[in-house]
Coordinates of C-alpha atoms in Angstrom, one line a residue:
Chain A
X23 CA 73.0 47.3 46.1
X24 CA 69.5 46.0 46.0
X25 CA 67.7 47.0 42.8
X26 CA 64.2 48.2 43.5
X27 CA 61.4 49.3 41.3
X28 CA 61.1 52.9 40.3
X29 CA 58.1 54.8 41.4
X30 CA 56.6 58.1 40.2
X31 CA 55.3 60.5 42.8
X32 CA 53.7 63.9 42.4
X33 CA 54.9 66.7 44.7
X34 CA 52.4 69.5 44.6
X35 CA 50.6 71.4 43.1
X36 CA 49.4 72.1 46.7
X37 CA 52.5 71.9 48.8
X38 CA 53.5 74.5 51.3
X39 CA 57.1 74.4 50.4
X40 CA 56.9 74.8 46.6
X41 CA 56.5 78.6 46.9
X42 CA 53.3 78.6 45.0
X43 CA 51.2 76.3 42.9
X44 CA 53.8 74.2 41.3
X45 CA 54.0 70.5 40.6
X46 CA 57.1 68.3 40.5
X47 CA 56.8 64.8 39.0
X48 CA 59.6 62.9 40.7
X49 CA 60.7 59.4 39.7
X50 CA 62.2 57.8 42.7
X51 CA 64.1 54.7 43.4
X52 CA 63.5 54.1 47.1
X53 CA 64.4 57.5 48.6
X54 CA 66.7 58.5 45.8
X55 CA 65.6 60.9 43.1
X56 CA 66.2 59.4 39.6
X57 CA 64.4 62.0 37.5
X58 CA 62.5 65.2 38.1
X59 CA 60.1 66.9 35.8
X60 CA 58.6 70.2 36.8
X61 CA 55.0 70.9 35.6
X62 CA 54.2 74.6 35.1
X63 CA 51.1 76.6 34.2
X64 CA 48.9 76.7 37.3
X65 CA 49.4 80.4 37.6
X66 CA 49.6 81.2 33.9
X67 CA 47.7 84.3 32.9
X68 CA 49.4 85.1 29.6
X69 CA 51.2 88.1 31.0
X70 CA 53.0 88.7 27.7
X71 CA 49.7 89.1 25.8
X72 CA 48.4 91.5 28.5
X73 CA 51.4 93.6 27.6
X74 CA 50.3 93.6 24.0
X75 CA 46.7 94.7 24.9
X76 CA 47.5 97.3 27.5
X77 CA 49.2 100.6 26.8
X78 CA 52.9 101.1 27.8
X79 CA 52.0 102.9 30.9
X80 CA 49.4 100.4 32.1
X81 CA 51.9 97.6 31.6
X82 CA 54.1 99.0 34.4
X83 CA 51.4 97.9 36.8
X84 CA 51.5 94.3 35.7
X85 CA 55.3 94.0 35.7
X86 CA 54.9 94.3 39.5
X87 CA 53.0 91.1 39.5
X88 CA 55.8 89.1 37.8
X89 CA 58.1 88.7 40.7
X90 CA 56.1 90.2 43.5
X91 CA 59.1 90.2 45.9
X92 CA 61.0 92.8 43.9
X93 CA 58.5 94.9 42.0
X94 CA 60.9 97.9 41.9
X95 CA 63.5 96.0 39.8
X96 CA 60.8 94.7 37.4
X97 CA 59.6 98.2 36.8
X98 CA 63.2 99.4 36.4
X99 CA 63.9 96.9 33.7
X100 CA 60.7 97.6 31.9
X101 CA 61.0 101.3 32.0
X102 CA 64.6 101.1 30.8
X103 CA 63.5 99.0 27.8
X104 CA 60.8 101.5 26.8
X105 CA 63.1 104.4 27.3
X106 CA 65.6 102.8 25.0
X107 CA 62.9 102.2 22.4
X108 CA 61.5 105.8 22.7
X109 CA 64.9 107.5 23.2
X110 CA 63.9 109.1 26.6
X111 CA 66.7 110.4 28.7
X112 CA 66.7 109.8 32.4
X113 CA 68.0 112.6 34.7
X114 CA 70.8 111.8 37.1
X115 CA 68.7 112.2 40.2
X116 CA 66.1 109.8 38.9
X117 CA 68.8 107.2 38.2
X118 CA 70.0 107.5 41.8
X119 CA 66.4 107.1 43.1
X120 CA 66.1 104.0 40.9
X121 CA 69.3 102.4 42.1
X122 CA 68.4 103.1 45.7
X123 CA 65.0 101.4 45.2
X124 CA 66.5 98.5 43.3
X125 CA 69.1 97.8 46.0
X126 CA 66.5 98.0 48.7
X127 CA 64.5 95.4 46.8
X128 CA 67.5 93.1 46.6
X129 CA 67.9 93.2 50.4
X130 CA 64.2 92.7 50.8
X131 CA 64.1 89.7 48.5
X132 CA 67.2 88.0 50.0
X133 CA 66.1 88.5 53.6
X134 CA 62.7 87.0 52.9
X135 CA 64.1 84.2 50.6
X136 CA 66.7 83.0 53.2
X137 CA 64.0 83.1 55.9
X138 CA 61.6 81.0 53.8
X139 CA 64.4 78.7 52.8
X140 CA 65.3 77.8 56.4
X141 CA 61.6 77.3 57.1
X142 CA 61.6 74.8 54.2
X143 CA 64.3 72.9 56.1
X144 CA 62.2 72.7 59.2
X145 CA 63.6 75.5 61.3
X146 CA 60.2 77.0 61.8
X147 CA 59.5 80.6 62.3
X148 CA 62.4 82.4 64.0
X149 CA 64.7 83.1 61.0
X150 CA 61.8 83.9 58.8
X151 CA 60.6 86.5 61.3
X152 CA 64.1 87.9 61.5
X153 CA 64.1 88.4 57.8
X154 CA 60.6 89.7 57.7
X155 CA 61.3 92.3 60.4
X156 CA 63.8 93.9 58.0
X157 CA 61.5 93.4 55.1
X158 CA 58.8 95.4 56.9
X159 CA 61.2 98.3 57.3
X160 CA 61.9 98.4 53.6
X161 CA 58.3 98.0 52.7
X162 CA 57.5 101.1 54.9
X163 CA 60.0 103.0 52.7
X164 CA 58.3 101.7 49.6
X165 CA 54.9 102.7 51.0
X166 CA 56.3 106.2 51.6
X167 CA 57.5 106.6 48.1
X168 CA 55.0 104.7 46.0
X169 CA 51.9 104.4 48.2
X170 CA 51.9 100.6 48.1
X171 CA 53.9 98.1 49.9
X172 CA 54.4 95.3 47.4
X173 CA 52.9 96.5 44.1
X174 CA 54.8 99.8 44.2
X175 CA 54.0 101.1 40.7
X176 CA 56.7 103.7 41.3
X177 CA 58.8 104.0 38.2
X178 CA 57.7 106.0 35.2
X179 CA 59.2 106.5 31.7
X180 CA 62.0 109.0 32.3
X181 CA 62.3 108.7 36.0
X182 CA 60.0 108.0 39.0
X183 CA 56.5 109.0 39.9
X184 CA 57.4 111.1 42.9
X185 CA 60.6 112.6 44.4
X186 CA 62.0 111.2 47.5
X187 CA 61.7 113.7 50.3
X188 CA 64.3 114.4 53.1
X189 CA 62.0 112.5 55.4
X190 CA 62.3 109.4 53.3
X191 CA 66.1 109.8 53.0
X192 CA 66.2 109.9 56.7
X193 CA 64.1 106.7 56.9
X194 CA 66.5 105.0 54.5
X195 CA 69.5 106.1 56.5
X196 CA 67.9 104.8 59.7
X197 CA 67.4 101.4 58.0
X198 CA 71.1 101.4 56.8
X199 CA 72.3 102.2 60.3
X200 CA 70.6 99.2 61.8
X201 CA 71.5 96.9 58.9
X202 CA 75.0 95.7 59.9
X203 CA 73.7 94.6 63.2
X204 CA 70.9 92.8 61.5
X205 CA 73.0 91.0 59.0
X206 CA 75.5 89.9 61.6
X207 CA 72.7 88.5 63.8
X208 CA 71.0 86.9 60.8
X209 CA 74.2 85.3 59.7
X210 CA 75.1 84.0 63.1
X211 CA 71.7 82.7 63.6
X212 CA 71.8 80.8 60.3
X213 CA 75.5 79.8 60.1
X214 CA 75.5 78.1 63.5
X215 CA 72.2 76.4 62.8
X216 CA 72.7 72.6 63.0
X217 CA 69.7 72.0 60.7
X218 CA 71.1 74.3 58.0
X219 CA 74.6 72.8 58.1
X220 CA 73.4 69.2 58.0
X221 CA 71.0 69.7 55.1
X222 CA 72.8 72.2 52.8
X223 CA 76.4 71.3 52.6
X224 CA 77.2 69.2 49.5
X225 CA 73.6 69.1 48.5
X226 CA 72.3 70.1 45.1
X227 CA 75.7 70.7 43.5
X228 CA 75.7 72.4 40.1
X229 CA 79.2 72.3 38.6
X230 CA 80.7 75.4 36.9
X231 CA 80.6 74.0 33.4
X232 CA 76.9 73.0 33.6
X233 CA 75.8 76.3 35.1
X234 CA 76.9 78.3 32.1
X235 CA 75.3 76.0 29.5
X236 CA 72.1 75.9 31.5
X237 CA 71.8 79.7 31.2
X238 CA 71.2 79.9 34.9
X239 CA 71.9 83.3 36.4
X240 CA 71.8 85.3 39.6
X241 CA 73.0 83.7 42.9
X242 CA 72.8 80.2 41.4
X243 CA 75.5 80.8 38.7
X244 CA 77.6 82.9 41.1
X245 CA 77.5 80.1 43.7
X246 CA 78.9 77.8 41.1
X247 CA 81.9 80.0 40.8
X248 CA 81.1 82.2 37.8
X249 CA 81.2 86.0 38.6
X250 CA 78.3 86.8 36.2
X251 CA 76.4 89.8 37.3
X252 CA 74.8 92.2 34.8
X253 CA 75.6 95.1 37.0
X254 CA 79.3 94.4 36.2
X255 CA 79.0 92.5 32.9
X256 CA 77.0 95.1 31.0
X257 CA 76.5 98.0 33.5
X258 CA 73.1 99.7 33.1
X259 CA 71.7 102.8 34.8
X260 CA 74.6 104.2 36.9
X261 CA 76.0 101.0 38.4
X262 CA 79.5 101.8 37.0
X263 CA 79.8 104.6 39.5
X264 CA 79.8 102.5 42.6
X265 CA 82.4 100.2 44.1
X266 CA 81.1 96.8 45.0
X267 CA 82.2 93.2 44.8
X268 CA 80.6 90.1 43.2
X269 CA 80.6 87.2 45.7
X270 CA 81.2 83.8 44.2
X271 CA 81.0 80.3 45.6
X272 CA 83.5 77.5 45.3
X273 CA 81.5 74.3 45.4
X274 CA 78.2 75.2 43.9
X275 CA 76.0 73.6 46.5
X276 CA 73.0 74.9 48.4
X277 CA 75.2 76.2 51.2
X278 CA 77.2 78.3 48.7
X279 CA 74.0 79.9 47.4
X280 CA 73.1 80.9 50.9
X281 CA 76.6 82.4 51.5
X282 CA 76.4 84.3 48.2
X283 CA 73.0 85.8 49.1
X284 CA 74.3 86.8 52.5
X285 CA 77.2 88.6 51.0
X286 CA 75.1 90.2 48.3
X287 CA 73.0 91.9 50.9
X288 CA 76.2 93.4 52.4
X289 CA 77.2 94.6 48.9
X290 CA 73.8 96.2 48.4
X291 CA 74.3 98.0 51.7
X292 CA 77.6 99.3 50.3
X293 CA 75.9 100.6 47.1
X294 CA 73.1 102.2 49.1
X295 CA 75.6 104.1 51.3
X296 CA 77.4 105.4 48.3
X297 CA 74.2 106.3 46.5
X298 CA 72.8 108.2 49.5
X299 CA 76.1 110.1 49.8
X300 CA 76.1 111.1 46.1
X301 CA 72.3 111.8 45.9
X302 CA 72.5 115.5 47.0
X303 CA 75.0 116.3 44.3
X304 CA 73.0 114.6 41.5
X305 CA 71.7 117.0 38.9
X306 CA 68.3 117.1 37.3
X307 CA 64.9 116.2 38.6
X308 CA 63.3 113.0 39.7
X309 CA 61.7 112.7 36.2
X310 CA 62.5 113.9 32.8
X311 CA 60.4 117.2 32.7
X312 CA 59.4 116.6 29.1
X313 CA 57.6 113.4 30.1
X314 CA 56.3 114.5 33.4
X315 CA 52.7 115.2 32.3
X316 CA 50.3 112.2 32.7
X317 CA 49.2 112.6 29.1
X318 CA 52.8 112.2 27.9
X319 CA 53.1 109.0 29.9
X320 CA 49.7 107.6 28.9
X321 CA 50.0 108.5 25.2
X322 CA 53.6 107.3 24.7
X323 CA 54.1 106.0 21.2
X324 CA 57.7 104.8 20.7
X325 CA 58.8 104.7 17.1
X326 CA 58.8 101.3 15.3
X327 CA 61.7 99.2 16.3
X328 CA 62.8 96.8 19.0
X329 CA 64.8 96.8 22.2
X330 CA 66.2 94.2 24.6
X331 CA 67.4 95.2 28.0
X332 CA 68.6 93.2 30.9
X333 CA 68.8 94.0 34.6
X334 CA 70.1 92.1 37.5
X335 CA 67.1 91.0 39.6
X336 CA 67.7 89.2 42.9
X337 CA 66.6 86.0 41.1
X338 CA 69.0 86.4 38.2
X339 CA 69.0 88.0 34.7
X340 CA 65.7 89.7 34.0
X341 CA 65.3 90.8 30.4
X342 CA 62.6 92.6 28.5
X343 CA 62.2 92.3 24.7
X344 CA 59.8 94.8 23.2
X345 CA 58.9 95.2 19.6
X346 CA 57.0 98.5 18.8
X347 CA 55.0 99.2 15.7
X348 CA 54.6 102.9 16.5
X349 CA 51.3 102.4 18.3
X350 CA 50.5 103.0 22.0
X351 CA 50.6 99.3 22.8
X352 CA 53.6 97.0 22.3
X353 CA 53.5 94.7 19.2
X354 CA 55.4 92.1 21.2
X355 CA 56.3 92.1 24.8
X356 CA 58.5 89.3 25.9
X357 CA 60.2 88.6 29.2
X358 CA 63.2 86.6 30.2
X359 CA 62.1 85.3 33.5
X360 CA 65.1 84.3 35.6
X361 CA 63.0 82.0 37.9
X362 CA 61.8 80.0 34.9
X363 CA 65.2 79.5 33.3
X364 CA 66.9 78.7 36.6
X365 CA 64.5 75.8 37.0
X366 CA 66.0 74.1 33.9
X367 CA 68.9 73.0 36.1
X368 CA 66.6 71.6 38.8
X369 CA 66.6 68.1 37.4
X370 CA 70.3 67.9 37.3
X371 CA 70.7 69.4 40.8
X372 CA 68.3 66.9 42.4
X373 CA 69.3 63.7 40.7
X374 CA 71.0 61.4 43.1
X375 CA 69.8 63.2 46.3
X376 CA 67.0 62.2 48.6
X377 CA 63.3 63.2 48.2
X378 CA 63.5 65.4 51.2
X379 CA 66.3 67.4 49.6
X380 CA 64.1 68.4 46.7
X381 CA 62.4 71.1 48.7
X382 CA 65.7 72.4 50.0
X383 CA 67.2 72.6 46.5
X384 CA 64.1 74.3 45.1
X385 CA 64.2 76.8 48.0
X386 CA 67.8 77.6 47.2
X387 CA 67.0 78.5 43.6
X388 CA 64.5 81.0 45.0
X389 CA 61.6 80.9 42.5
X390 CA 58.5 83.0 42.5
X391 CA 55.6 81.4 40.6
X392 CA 54.3 84.8 39.3
X393 CA 57.4 85.0 37.2
X394 CA 57.7 81.3 36.3
X395 CA 54.2 80.9 35.0
X396 CA 53.6 84.5 33.9
Chain B
X22 CA 88.6 86.0 21.8
X23 CA 87.7 89.0 19.7
X24 CA 84.5 90.9 20.4
X25 CA 82.1 91.2 17.5
X26 CA 80.7 94.6 16.5
X27 CA 77.1 95.1 15.6
X28 CA 76.6 93.9 12.0
X29 CA 80.0 92.2 11.8
X30 CA 78.5 88.7 12.4
X31 CA 76.6 88.9 9.1
X32 CA 79.7 89.4 7.0
X33 CA 81.5 86.8 9.0
X34 CA 78.9 84.2 8.5
X35 CA 78.8 84.8 4.8
X36 CA 82.5 84.0 4.7
X37 CA 82.9 81.2 7.2
X38 CA 79.6 79.4 7.0
X39 CA 78.4 79.6 3.4
X40 CA 74.7 79.0 2.9
X41 CA 73.8 79.8 6.5
X42 CA 72.4 83.2 5.9
X43 CA 68.7 83.5 5.0
X44 CA 68.5 85.7 2.0
X45 CA 64.8 85.6 1.4
X46 CA 63.2 88.9 2.2
X47 CA 59.7 88.5 3.4
X48 CA 57.4 91.1 1.9
X49 CA 54.1 92.3 3.0
X50 CA 51.5 91.0 0.5
X51 CA 49.1 93.7 1.5
X52 CA 51.4 96.5 0.7
X53 CA 52.5 99.3 3.1
X54 CA 49.2 101.2 3.3
X55 CA 47.1 98.3 4.5
X56 CA 49.8 96.3 6.3
X57 CA 47.6 95.0 9.1
X58 CA 46.1 91.7 9.9
X59 CA 43.1 93.5 11.2
X60 CA 42.0 94.1 7.7
X61 CA 38.5 92.7 8.1
X62 CA 38.0 94.4 11.4
X63 CA 38.9 97.7 9.9
X64 CA 36.3 97.2 7.2
X65 CA 33.5 96.4 9.6
X66 CA 34.5 99.4 11.8
X67 CA 34.3 101.7 8.9
X68 CA 30.9 100.3 8.0
X69 CA 29.6 101.1 11.5
X70 CA 31.3 104.4 11.6
X71 CA 29.2 105.4 8.5
X72 CA 26.1 104.4 10.4
X73 CA 24.4 107.5 11.8
X74 CA 21.9 105.7 14.0
X75 CA 22.4 106.1 17.8
X76 CA 24.8 103.6 19.4
X77 CA 23.2 100.4 20.7
X78 CA 22.0 100.4 24.2
X79 CA 23.4 97.1 25.4
X80 CA 26.7 97.3 27.1
X81 CA 27.9 94.3 25.1
X82 CA 27.4 96.0 21.8
X83 CA 29.0 99.1 23.1
X84 CA 32.1 97.2 24.2
X85 CA 32.2 95.6 20.8
X86 CA 32.1 99.0 19.1
X87 CA 34.8 100.2 21.5
X88 CA 37.0 97.3 20.5
X89 CA 36.5 98.0 16.9
X90 CA 37.6 101.6 17.3
X91 CA 40.7 100.5 19.2
X92 CA 41.5 98.0 16.4
X93 CA 41.0 100.7 13.8
X94 CA 43.7 102.8 15.4
X95 CA 46.2 100.0 15.2
X96 CA 49.1 101.1 13.1
X97 CA 50.9 99.0 10.6
X98 CA 53.2 96.1 11.5
X99 CA 56.8 97.0 12.4
X100 CA 59.4 96.6 9.7
X101 CA 61.6 93.6 9.9
X102 CA 65.1 94.4 11.1
X103 CA 68.0 94.0 8.6
X104 CA 71.1 94.7 10.6
X105 CA 71.4 91.4 12.4
X106 CA 72.2 88.0 11.0
X107 CA 69.2 86.2 9.7
X108 CA 70.0 82.5 9.3
X109 CA 68.3 79.6 7.7
X110 CA 66.4 77.4 10.2
X111 CA 68.4 74.3 9.5
X112 CA 71.7 76.0 10.1
X113 CA 70.9 77.6 13.5
X114 CA 72.8 74.9 15.4
X115 CA 76.0 75.6 13.3
X116 CA 75.7 79.3 13.8
X117 CA 75.2 78.9 17.6
X118 CA 78.2 76.7 17.9
X119 CA 80.2 79.0 15.7
X120 CA 79.4 81.9 18.0
X121 CA 80.2 79.9 21.1
X122 CA 83.4 78.2 20.0
X123 CA 85.0 80.9 17.9
X124 CA 83.9 84.0 19.7
X125 CA 83.0 82.9 23.2
X126 CA 79.3 83.8 23.2
X127 CA 78.6 81.1 25.7
X128 CA 75.4 82.4 27.4
X129 CA 72.1 82.1 25.7
X130 CA 69.9 84.7 27.2
X131 CA 66.6 84.5 25.5
X132 CA 64.7 82.7 22.7
X133 CA 61.8 85.0 21.7
X134 CA 59.3 84.3 19.0
X135 CA 57.5 87.2 17.3
X136 CA 54.5 86.6 15.1
X137 CA 54.2 88.6 11.9
X138 CA 51.0 87.5 10.2
X139 CA 51.3 90.3 7.6
X140 CA 54.6 88.8 6.4
X141 CA 53.4 85.3 6.9
X142 CA 56.3 84.4 9.1
X143 CA 57.2 83.8 12.7
X144 CA 60.6 85.3 13.7
X145 CA 62.5 83.6 16.4
X146 CA 65.2 85.8 18.0
X147 CA 68.1 84.3 19.8
X148 CA 70.1 86.6 22.2
X149 CA 73.7 85.4 22.9
X150 CA 75.9 87.0 25.4
X151 CA 79.3 86.4 27.0
X152 CA 79.7 85.4 30.6
X153 CA 82.7 87.7 30.8
X154 CA 80.6 90.6 29.9
X155 CA 80.0 93.0 27.1
X156 CA 77.2 93.5 24.5
X157 CA 75.5 90.5 22.9
X158 CA 74.8 89.1 19.5
X159 CA 71.3 88.7 17.9
X160 CA 70.6 85.8 15.6
X161 CA 67.2 85.6 13.9
X162 CA 65.4 82.7 12.2
X163 CA 62.4 83.3 10.0
X164 CA 60.0 80.4 9.4
X165 CA 56.7 80.4 7.6
X166 CA 53.7 80.5 10.0
X167 CA 52.0 77.4 8.6
X168 CA 55.2 75.3 8.7
X169 CA 57.1 76.6 11.6
X170 CA 59.9 74.1 12.2
X171 CA 63.3 74.9 13.7
X172 CA 65.8 72.2 14.9
X173 CA 66.0 72.3 18.6
X174 CA 69.3 73.7 20.1
X175 CA 68.5 72.1 23.5
X176 CA 70.8 69.2 23.1
X177 CA 73.7 71.6 22.8
X178 CA 72.4 74.5 24.8
X179 CA 70.3 73.0 27.6
X180 CA 69.3 76.5 28.7
X181 CA 67.0 76.8 25.7
X182 CA 64.9 73.9 27.0
X183 CA 62.0 75.7 28.7
X184 CA 62.1 78.7 26.3
X185 CA 61.6 76.4 23.3
X186 CA 58.7 74.8 25.1
X187 CA 57.1 78.2 25.6
X188 CA 57.7 78.9 21.9
X189 CA 55.9 75.7 21.0
X190 CA 53.1 76.1 23.4
X191 CA 52.2 79.8 22.8
X192 CA 53.4 80.2 19.2
X193 CA 53.2 76.8 17.6
X194 CA 56.9 76.7 16.6
X195 CA 58.0 73.0 16.4
X196 CA 61.5 72.0 17.6
X197 CA 62.4 68.6 16.4
X198 CA 65.1 67.1 18.6
X199 CA 63.8 68.6 21.8
X200 CA 64.0 66.0 24.7
X201 CA 60.5 66.9 26.1
X202 CA 58.5 68.5 23.3
X203 CA 55.3 69.2 25.2
X204 CA 53.1 72.1 26.1
X205 CA 54.4 74.0 29.1
X206 CA 51.7 76.4 30.3
X207 CA 48.4 75.3 28.6
X208 CA 47.1 71.8 29.2
X209 CA 47.9 69.0 26.8
X210 CA 44.4 68.9 25.2
X211 CA 44.3 72.6 24.4
X212 CA 44.0 73.4 20.8
X213 CA 45.7 76.4 19.1
X214 CA 48.5 78.6 20.2
X215 CA 47.3 81.6 22.1
X216 CA 50.0 84.1 21.5
X217 CA 49.5 84.0 17.7
X218 CA 48.0 87.3 16.6
X219 CA 45.1 85.6 14.8
X220 CA 44.1 83.4 17.8
X221 CA 40.5 84.2 18.7
X222 CA 40.4 86.1 21.9
X223 CA 37.4 85.4 24.1
X224 CA 38.0 88.3 26.5
X225 CA 37.1 88.1 30.2
X226 CA 34.9 85.1 30.2
X227 CA 35.1 81.5 31.3
X228 CA 34.3 78.5 29.1
X229 CA 33.8 75.0 30.0
X230 CA 36.5 72.6 29.2
X231 CA 35.5 69.0 28.3
X232 CA 37.8 66.2 28.9
X233 CA 38.3 64.2 25.7
X234 CA 40.6 61.6 27.1
X235 CA 39.7 58.0 28.1
X236 CA 37.5 57.5 31.1
X237 CA 36.0 60.9 30.8
X238 CA 32.3 61.4 30.8
X239 CA 32.2 63.4 27.5

């Protein structure tokens, strides 16, 4: 093979397919990627320090801004950590509400992510709008419960801000009824898509052994064949009550990640059906009555100590580490951002593939810059 | 492979890896009553609190006063945790490999630095988990703030790569052996480490950044 001179090119920060302001320094040999160095920080606002300055209640609002596609799960993880720290019990009904909202967020995230991903490949518009139509329905539900579409600010310490009314339950049921039709259409639309097949199979392979040592999580590690899901590995909330499966891939390429996300949406649908069935029997209120008053929430002062909690966000393992000194602000508020850590493996996934594949591989990791740069 | 209970790792390390545990117990030089790095701020606050004159009219001064009051309410620093394994910085790689190879803790979840100016240390907390599931193990490393150096575990655990860069950028912990030991969020010319507790906060204002590199005007 003819040896050519290596060249360094910048992709980004302003590039429509990088899902935000994000730069990739790619060293290429002809069209082949030799080395890839991500450059971060264009959206950095020192989120962790804001969590040290603001009170515990105020911090819920900025966890929404971490990964703005699934604000509900961010809030869930954060509230769990503070509850562990302060020893607040969550009533059964509140747990059900939280699980319902979390699983709706997962469907929302995957539907949008797969639509965006196919758009990255050059299949403009149609699939994205298919995903977005379903996303709109979920956002309407979020608007009904929380008052806001994306930055829901719905969870509180000890439960949720408001109860879900029979009206909203009906709205969720309506969505669930239409879901199997949507997922079948969506899958057929994508699986038979020539663009997708040509550009995703055997691209961006991450072997099983590498995936674990790179600490990647979420659909990326599951596509590599490791059934690692916090909902099963260390069940939190009431996830041990539901029957659902963890889909895993066999090859670990971009196509597998797509299949895993598709199946995960179906499993979320299963969990949602079970949760809605069991919801009327759930005891307790939507929030711990002892912490219902606004003054209790605002003036929360957990005893000195520390807590680390992990939840399964659609991007991967989302963890919160909070150290309290007994005051009304956290002494240290740290986040394990799945999008950031999954990017560690990007260089190894892209090496040896063409420049045009970078965007496809990046899209298959499914990053959100709000979480990467914090 | 057996699952380790909480606190078991400490006894195990003592037996299997002699010399790995860090026995130094950082003490608070200010004592329990005044255990705060806001010592000077508290003093000025109490001075102004004694002042009976009406509050200054400018909003800036009012904000300053407000900030002082908030600082004054700040309670003491949290006590350092004792129940987990605290290891010496130079042995962290041995301990991490010991956990992985003997007990199957093969998933590094998080590397979190915590700044404790009152004790004069930065504590770096490593959370190890198993991919098969179950609770995790916590390993801590305590290094002095003015000489924060920990050998990088990135060559063995590539998952720590970006986390260690965040530690370096925001907390000023150095990781010799890291393959790309550079700032991650702040720009390369930035001075200081913004997440340290004593980093001067400028609040909601912008300041002009002058390029010091070659070819710059300044």
